[in-house]
XYZ file of C-alpha atoms in Angstrom:
188
model
C -113.920 3.429 -41.130
C -116.596 0.624 -39.863
C -116.418 0.008 -36.022
C -115.694 -3.701 -36.289
C -112.578 -2.895 -38.372
C -111.343 -1.216 -35.113
C -111.827 -3.904 -32.707
C -108.742 -5.748 -31.163
C -107.984 -8.464 -32.189
C -108.261 -9.988 -29.005
C -111.869 -9.282 -28.511
C -112.681 -11.284 -31.828
C -111.109 -14.166 -30.811
C -113.596 -16.924 -28.748
C -112.537 -17.424 -25.058
C -112.642 -21.015 -25.139
C -109.950 -22.577 -27.165
C -111.036 -26.283 -27.143
C -112.793 -27.381 -30.437
C -116.122 -29.149 -29.873
C -114.798 -32.090 -31.890
C -111.621 -32.421 -29.757
C -109.370 -31.494 -32.446
C -106.896 -30.235 -30.118
C -106.389 -33.481 -28.569
C -105.733 -35.236 -31.517
C -103.046 -32.683 -32.260
C -101.211 -32.894 -28.883
C -101.277 -36.823 -29.588
C -99.773 -36.117 -32.700
C -97.193 -34.166 -31.390
C -96.379 -36.737 -28.759
C -95.723 -39.171 -31.528
C -94.101 -37.180 -33.694
C -91.430 -36.076 -31.098
C -90.751 -39.439 -30.317
C -90.504 -40.170 -34.067
C -88.088 -37.516 -35.177
C -86.030 -38.260 -31.806
C -85.745 -41.943 -33.134
C -84.822 -40.791 -37.037
C -82.370 -38.390 -35.929
C -80.571 -40.569 -33.520
C -80.733 -43.184 -36.227
C -79.244 -41.067 -38.851
C -76.436 -40.236 -36.381
C -74.921 -43.650 -36.065
C -73.676 -45.985 -38.693
C -74.324 -46.654 -41.504
C -75.405 -43.109 -42.436
C -73.308 -41.249 -40.022
C -74.758 -37.849 -40.338
C -73.419 -36.507 -36.917
C -74.434 -33.249 -37.188
C -78.075 -34.855 -36.417
C -76.917 -35.841 -33.060
C -76.948 -32.072 -31.583
C -80.851 -32.152 -32.542
C -81.805 -35.546 -31.617
C -82.903 -35.333 -28.348
C -84.681 -31.906 -28.799
C -87.946 -33.158 -29.959
C -88.489 -35.918 -27.582
C -87.097 -33.666 -24.547
C -89.582 -30.752 -25.627
C -92.486 -33.026 -25.583
C -91.931 -35.279 -22.399
C -91.593 -31.841 -19.933
C -94.980 -30.668 -21.409
C -96.755 -33.844 -20.296
C -97.293 -35.578 -17.114
C -95.901 -38.851 -16.193
C -98.679 -40.647 -17.313
C -98.677 -44.763 -18.327
C -99.813 -44.104 -21.784
C -96.751 -41.306 -22.311
C -94.579 -43.707 -20.867
C -95.602 -46.509 -23.364
C -95.042 -44.084 -25.841
C -91.338 -43.190 -25.145
C -90.789 -47.075 -24.362
C -91.718 -47.842 -28.060
C -89.598 -44.859 -29.242
C -86.694 -46.562 -27.269
C -87.308 -50.054 -28.350
C -87.970 -48.853 -32.045
C -84.491 -46.727 -32.177
C -82.460 -50.103 -30.588
C -84.568 -52.452 -32.658
C -83.506 -50.632 -36.018
C -79.627 -50.237 -34.778
C -79.328 -53.582 -33.671
C -81.010 -55.440 -36.423
C -77.769 -57.031 -37.488
C -78.189 -59.312 -34.250
C -80.860 -61.098 -35.761
C -78.775 -63.572 -38.086
C -77.197 -64.621 -34.714
C -80.488 -64.669 -32.460
C -83.941 -63.637 -32.881
C -84.853 -64.119 -29.286
C -81.744 -62.541 -27.772
C -81.890 -59.493 -30.134
C -85.863 -59.076 -28.812
C -84.775 -59.311 -25.449
C -81.926 -57.090 -25.783
C -84.098 -54.302 -27.532
C -87.161 -54.836 -24.998
C -84.467 -54.520 -22.018
C -82.257 -51.554 -23.506
C -85.662 -49.469 -24.689
C -86.669 -49.101 -20.959
C -83.902 -46.442 -20.841
C -85.956 -44.286 -22.810
C -88.900 -43.935 -20.364
C -86.154 -43.792 -17.506
C -84.898 -40.636 -19.260
C -88.517 -39.425 -19.740
C -89.340 -40.013 -16.132
C -85.915 -38.675 -14.585
C -86.127 -35.375 -16.913
C -89.993 -34.614 -16.292
C -88.975 -34.728 -12.418
C -86.034 -32.625 -12.544
C -87.481 -29.958 -14.912
C -91.181 -29.714 -13.755
C -90.867 -30.882 -9.850
C -87.628 -29.403 -8.875
C -87.453 -26.402 -11.385
C -83.778 -27.384 -12.891
C -83.799 -25.603 -16.541
C -83.997 -28.208 -18.829
C -80.779 -26.910 -20.537
C -78.810 -28.700 -17.530
C -81.419 -31.423 -17.039
C -81.108 -33.071 -20.377
C -77.307 -33.554 -20.272
C -77.231 -34.406 -16.671
C -79.949 -37.169 -17.236
C -78.868 -38.633 -20.324
C -75.362 -38.877 -19.682
C -76.366 -40.589 -16.545
C -78.423 -42.673 -17.876
C -75.915 -43.798 -20.487
C -73.120 -44.190 -18.037
C -75.653 -46.757 -16.232
C -76.184 -48.515 -19.379
C -72.784 -48.707 -20.156
C -71.582 -50.028 -16.642
C -74.684 -52.078 -15.125
C -75.808 -55.024 -15.375
C -72.774 -57.354 -15.130
C -70.557 -54.985 -17.682
C -73.399 -53.209 -19.293
C -74.220 -52.429 -23.039
C -71.866 -49.456 -24.182
C -73.159 -49.420 -27.786
C -75.024 -46.185 -28.959
C -73.175 -43.968 -26.821
C -73.919 -40.066 -28.012
C -70.176 -39.187 -27.868
C -69.671 -41.996 -30.272
C -71.416 -40.090 -33.009
C -68.819 -37.671 -33.317
C -65.936 -40.209 -34.599
C -66.413 -39.103 -38.229
C -65.848 -35.442 -37.176
C -62.081 -36.000 -36.320
C -61.758 -32.123 -34.958
C -64.962 -32.713 -32.832
C -64.049 -36.303 -31.503
C -60.656 -35.314 -30.173
C -62.461 -33.960 -27.316
C -62.967 -37.313 -26.001
C -58.890 -37.348 -25.360
C -58.860 -35.013 -22.885
C -62.515 -35.064 -21.302
C -63.741 -38.702 -22.120
C -66.505 -40.047 -23.776
C -69.261 -39.168 -21.159
C -67.996 -35.210 -21.034
C -68.388 -35.482 -25.067
C -72.066 -36.845 -24.318
C -72.796 -34.107 -21.881
C -71.488 -31.467 -24.173
C -73.490 -32.997 -27.107
C -76.892 -32.666 -24.858
C -76.223 -29.016 -23.937
């Protein structure tokens, strides 16, 4: 057997893992955009008119995975904001015949909840070392509670717990637990 065939695999790999053309950075940016886009897509599919409610159990995973692995920089927060804006813009499109400026203002405002989620989750997981499996439901449920109640009565559409309405057996948990605990359980 030739000596080069018996060399361990680790000795044949280069020490430096980055490519001279910066391809690793491009893949990381693609992962950021892909994670945000997958979350928007899965959240949209879970709500009417699609009602693919099992998608809700995986909807926050791509975005959550991406944001706990990145620092809180403005460019990343802008991607999260764009994801929030797009989610609400797609799902509130029916408001455009009523008022286009109001539709845009509403989407711009409630889109802020996605970067707020990113900020809070990143802090809890990376700074306070809370496990992500506990931090995700705490942050998302807390932000939904704030969004539904404040300011001035809030905006209580598109709560995660509402996606289980077609699954009558699962939605019965809302009788005992309320929509906030159902949202918490979905995020687990």
